[in-house]
Short mmCIF file of C-alpha atoms in Angstrom, two decimals:
data_model
loop_
_atom_site.label_atom_id
_atom_site.label_comp_id
_atom_site.label_asym_id
_atom_site.label_seq_id
_atom_site.Cartn_x
_atom_site.Cartn_y
_atom_site.Cartn_z
CA MET G 28 110.40 -47.05 219.03
CA LYS G 29 113.84 -45.61 219.75
CA LYS G 30 114.42 -45.05 216.05
CA ALA G 31 111.10 -43.22 215.68
CA ALA G 32 111.89 -40.97 218.65
CA PHE G 33 115.25 -40.21 217.10
CA LEU G 34 113.63 -39.23 213.80
CA ILE G 35 111.16 -36.97 215.64
CA PHE G 36 114.09 -35.29 217.39
CA ILE G 37 115.88 -34.68 214.10
CA ILE G 38 112.78 -33.15 212.53
CA MET G 39 112.21 -30.87 215.51
CA PHE G 40 115.87 -29.97 215.63
CA LEU G 41 115.96 -28.98 211.97
CA ALA G 42 112.82 -26.90 212.36
CA ALA G 43 114.08 -25.04 215.46
CA PRO G 44 115.32 -21.49 214.85
CA ALA G 45 119.01 -20.71 215.35
CA LEU G 46 119.28 -18.43 218.38
CA ALA G 47 123.07 -18.42 218.74
CA GLN G 48 126.24 -19.51 217.01
CA TYR G 49 128.90 -21.85 218.37
CA ASP G 50 132.45 -22.92 217.60
CA ILE G 51 133.08 -26.66 217.80
CA HIS G 52 136.73 -27.33 218.65
CA LEU G 53 137.88 -30.80 217.60
CA LYS G 54 140.67 -32.74 219.23
CA ASN G 55 142.67 -32.73 215.99
CA GLY G 56 142.90 -28.94 216.18
CA SER G 57 140.23 -28.11 213.63
CA VAL G 58 137.49 -25.64 214.47
CA ILE G 59 134.00 -25.60 212.98
CA LYS G 60 132.80 -22.02 213.33
CA GLY G 61 129.35 -20.50 213.22
CA VAL G 62 127.27 -23.56 214.15
CA GLY G 63 123.66 -22.46 214.49
CA SER G 64 122.63 -25.10 217.08
CA TYR G 65 123.78 -28.54 218.24
CA GLN G 66 122.61 -31.54 220.27
CA GLU G 67 124.30 -34.72 221.49
CA VAL G 68 122.31 -37.92 220.86
CA ASP G 69 123.63 -41.45 221.29
CA GLY G 70 127.28 -40.38 221.30
CA GLN G 71 126.90 -38.15 218.22
CA ILE G 72 127.00 -34.36 218.07
CA PHE G 73 124.34 -33.21 215.65
CA PHE G 74 124.45 -29.62 214.45
CA ARG G 75 123.26 -27.37 211.69
CA TYR G 76 125.97 -26.44 209.24
CA ALA G 77 125.99 -25.12 205.66
CA GLY G 78 122.21 -25.44 205.37
CA GLY G 79 122.01 -29.08 206.47
CA MET G 80 122.46 -31.54 209.37
CA VAL G 81 125.94 -32.85 210.27
CA ALA G 82 126.89 -35.48 212.85
CA ILE G 83 130.34 -36.21 214.30
CA PRO G 84 131.32 -38.58 217.12
CA ALA G 85 131.26 -36.84 220.48
CA GLY G 86 134.65 -38.40 221.30
CA GLU G 87 136.27 -36.27 218.58
CA VAL G 88 135.01 -33.01 220.11
CA LYS G 89 137.28 -31.14 222.50
CA SER G 90 134.92 -28.28 223.37
CA ILE G 91 131.97 -26.23 222.10
CA GLU G 92 132.06 -22.49 222.68
CA GLU G 93 129.68 -19.67 221.81
CA SER G 94 130.92 -17.61 218.87
CA ARG G 95 129.98 -14.45 217.00
CA GLU G 96 131.87 -15.25 213.81
CA GLY G 97 130.41 -16.67 210.62
CA GLY G 98 130.76 -20.39 210.01
CA ARG G 99 133.57 -22.17 208.24
CA VAL G 100 136.02 -24.93 209.16
CA LEU G 101 139.54 -23.97 210.24
CA VAL G 102 142.06 -26.77 209.85
CA PRO G 103 145.16 -27.00 212.09
CA GLY G 104 147.87 -24.47 211.13
CA GLU G 105 145.44 -22.23 209.22
CA ALA G 106 145.27 -18.61 210.33
CA GLY G 107 141.93 -17.08 211.14
CA PRO G 108 140.56 -14.06 209.34
CA SER G 109 142.85 -11.00 209.41
CA PRO G 110 141.79 -7.85 211.26
CA GLU G 111 141.46 -6.13 207.89
CA ALA G 112 139.05 -8.80 206.68
CA GLN G 113 136.94 -8.47 209.82
CA ARG G 114 136.57 -4.70 209.48
CA PRO G 115 133.26 -3.59 208.02
CA ARG G 116 133.64 -2.48 204.47
CA GLU G 117 132.66 1.03 203.58
CA ALA G 118 129.70 1.40 201.29
CA PRO G 119 130.79 2.25 197.76
CA LYS G 120 130.69 5.93 197.07
CA PRO G 121 128.12 7.04 194.52
CA PRO G 122 129.62 7.89 191.13
CA GLN G 123 130.65 11.48 190.82
CA MET G 124 128.50 13.30 188.33
CA PRO G 125 130.33 15.65 185.98
CA PRO G 126 129.96 19.31 186.91
CA ASP G 127 127.21 21.25 185.24
CA THR G 128 129.00 23.40 182.66
CA THR G 129 125.89 24.73 180.97
CA GLY G 130 126.33 28.20 182.42
CA ALA G 131 129.99 28.40 181.44
CA GLN G 132 129.22 27.21 177.92
CA ARG G 133 126.45 29.76 177.52
CA GLU G 134 128.74 32.56 178.73
CA ILE G 135 131.45 31.58 176.25
CA GLU G 136 128.93 31.26 173.42
CA ASN G 137 127.57 34.74 174.19
CA ARG G 138 131.07 36.21 174.17
CA ILE G 139 131.88 34.53 170.86
CA ALA G 140 128.66 36.00 169.42
CA GLU G 141 129.73 39.46 170.61
CA ILE G 142 133.13 39.01 169.00
CA ASP G 143 131.53 37.93 165.72
CA ARG G 144 129.31 41.02 165.69
CA ARG G 145 132.30 43.28 166.31
CA LEU G 146 134.32 41.51 163.64
CA GLN G 147 131.49 42.13 161.17
CA GLU G 148 131.56 45.84 162.00
CA ILE G 149 135.32 45.97 161.53
CA ALA G 150 135.03 44.03 158.27
CA LYS G 151 132.53 46.59 157.01
CA GLU G 152 134.93 49.47 157.81
CA GLU G 153 137.80 47.55 156.27
CA LYS G 154 135.82 46.95 153.08
CA GLY G 155 135.00 50.66 152.85
CA TYR G 156 138.68 51.47 153.03
CA ARG G 157 139.57 48.85 150.39
CA ASP G 158 136.82 50.13 148.10
CA MET G 159 138.21 53.64 148.45
CA GLU G 160 141.68 52.47 147.48
CA ASP G 161 140.29 50.51 144.51
CA GLU G 162 138.39 53.59 143.33
CA TYR G 163 141.48 55.74 143.65
CA ASN G 164 143.50 53.32 141.54
CA SER G 165 140.73 53.16 138.91
CA VAL G 166 140.62 56.99 138.67
CA ARG G 167 144.37 57.15 138.28
CA LEU G 168 144.21 54.57 135.50
CA ARG G 169 141.52 56.55 133.62
CA ILE G 170 143.54 59.75 133.92
CA GLU G 171 146.65 57.94 132.72
CA VAL G 172 144.81 56.68 129.63
CA LEU G 173 143.58 60.19 128.79
CA PHE G 174 147.03 61.62 129.49
CA GLN G 175 148.72 59.23 127.07
CA LYS G 176 146.07 59.92 124.42
CA GLY G 177 146.52 63.73 124.80
CA ILE G 178 150.29 63.46 124.44
CA ALA G 179 149.95 61.31 121.35
CA GLU G 180 147.56 63.82 119.76
CA ALA G 181 149.88 66.72 120.67
CA ARG G 182 152.87 65.04 119.04
CA LYS G 183 150.79 64.09 116.05
CA GLU G 184 149.78 67.71 115.48
CA GLY G 185 153.24 69.08 116.40
CA GLY G 186 151.99 70.69 119.58
CA ASP G 187 153.42 70.89 123.08
CA PRO G 188 153.00 67.58 124.95
CA ALA G 189 152.85 69.51 128.20
CA LYS G 190 149.49 70.86 126.99
CA TRP G 191 148.14 67.37 126.32
CA PHE G 192 144.83 68.29 127.97
CA GLU G 193 144.06 70.76 125.13
CA PHE G 194 144.46 68.10 122.44
CA LEU G 195 141.68 65.89 123.83
CA PRO G 196 138.13 65.95 122.47
CA PRO G 197 135.75 68.10 124.60
CA GLN G 198 134.02 65.12 126.22
CA GLU G 199 137.32 63.49 127.15
CA ARG G 200 138.65 66.79 128.50
CA LYS G 201 135.61 66.86 130.78
CA TRP G 202 136.30 63.30 131.90
CA ALA G 203 139.93 64.11 132.58
CA GLN G 204 138.91 67.13 134.63
CA LEU G 205 136.33 65.25 136.69
CA ASN G 206 138.65 62.31 137.30
CA THR G 207 141.44 64.63 138.36
CA LEU G 208 139.17 66.31 140.91
CA LYS G 209 138.07 62.92 142.20
CA LYS G 210 141.66 61.71 142.40
CA ASN G 211 142.69 64.72 144.45
CA LYS G 212 139.73 64.27 146.78
CA LEU G 213 140.45 60.56 147.34
CA GLY G 214 144.13 61.36 147.81
CA LYS G 215 143.19 63.39 150.89
CA GLU G 216 140.57 61.00 152.26
CA ILE G 217 142.56 57.79 152.01
CA PRO G 218 145.30 58.78 154.55
CA GLU G 219 142.60 59.88 157.00
CA LYS G 220 140.73 56.63 156.49
CA ARG G 221 143.94 54.67 156.96
CA GLN G 222 144.48 56.29 160.35
CA GLU G 223 140.96 55.21 161.33
CA ILE G 224 141.29 51.66 160.08
CA GLU G 225 144.70 50.78 161.54
CA PRO G 226 143.49 50.56 165.18
CA LEU G 227 140.53 48.50 163.98
CA LEU G 228 142.86 46.06 162.27
CA GLY G 229 144.81 45.71 165.53
CA GLU G 230 141.55 45.11 167.40
CA LYS G 231 140.62 42.52 164.80
CA ARG G 232 143.80 40.52 165.48
CA VAL G 233 143.16 40.58 169.23
CA LEU G 234 139.53 39.50 168.80
CA LEU G 235 140.47 36.63 166.50
CA GLU G 236 143.00 35.34 169.04
CA GLU G 237 140.42 35.61 171.84
CA LYS G 238 137.81 33.84 169.74
CA GLN G 239 140.21 30.97 169.07
CA ARG G 240 140.94 30.54 172.78
CA LEU G 241 137.24 30.66 173.65
CA GLN G 242 136.38 28.14 170.94
CA GLU G 243 138.99 25.72 172.29
CA GLU G 244 137.61 26.13 175.82
CA LEU G 245 134.06 25.63 174.57
CA ASN G 246 135.03 22.44 172.75
CA ARG G 247 136.68 21.16 175.94
CA LEU G 248 133.54 21.83 177.99
CA ARG G 249 131.34 20.16 175.40
CA ARG G 250 133.52 17.06 175.51
CA GLY G 251 133.15 17.05 179.29
CA PHE G 252 136.83 17.35 180.27
#
């Protein structure tokens, strides 16, 4: 009968909710912390610990005190938890999202597009100037060919080389005349065009340097750092 009553007690004790926590101080100096509930039966201290039922002789217990700390056994000479360990830990900070650089990228891309359009305009002016120089050199070459031919004909016929123009066939004299007029015209236009193109070439160098810096910045933003 006594054994059956004891078993009923154990079942009821295990089923009872833990309303408080206690520290069981043993005579050997150890401390069992965070005991959910306890009861002394037949010289034994029964208590909940680590999810089960534990019993120790009542003669080994020095005192039982209410505690707010979590349960674990402290052996003699062992230090309790440090103040730092008892402090509540801060919740981890959410990961920092990289800044939105879409607007900055778009602004740089627009500026690069503007630079490219201006560089195309400058390239067009530069090509016009180069074409003018090439045409001038071609005209000079044609005149030189006719000049050498006229001198050769003058010497061949015993005439005055200074009048080489008169010793050319009529069609070639016309070509020499037209090319000479064109050469003189280009000779006046090229210096004027050079004065116009030189500032553009300086602007071109500045724009290319700016474009390189912007492209490097854009690549950095696209990589995200």
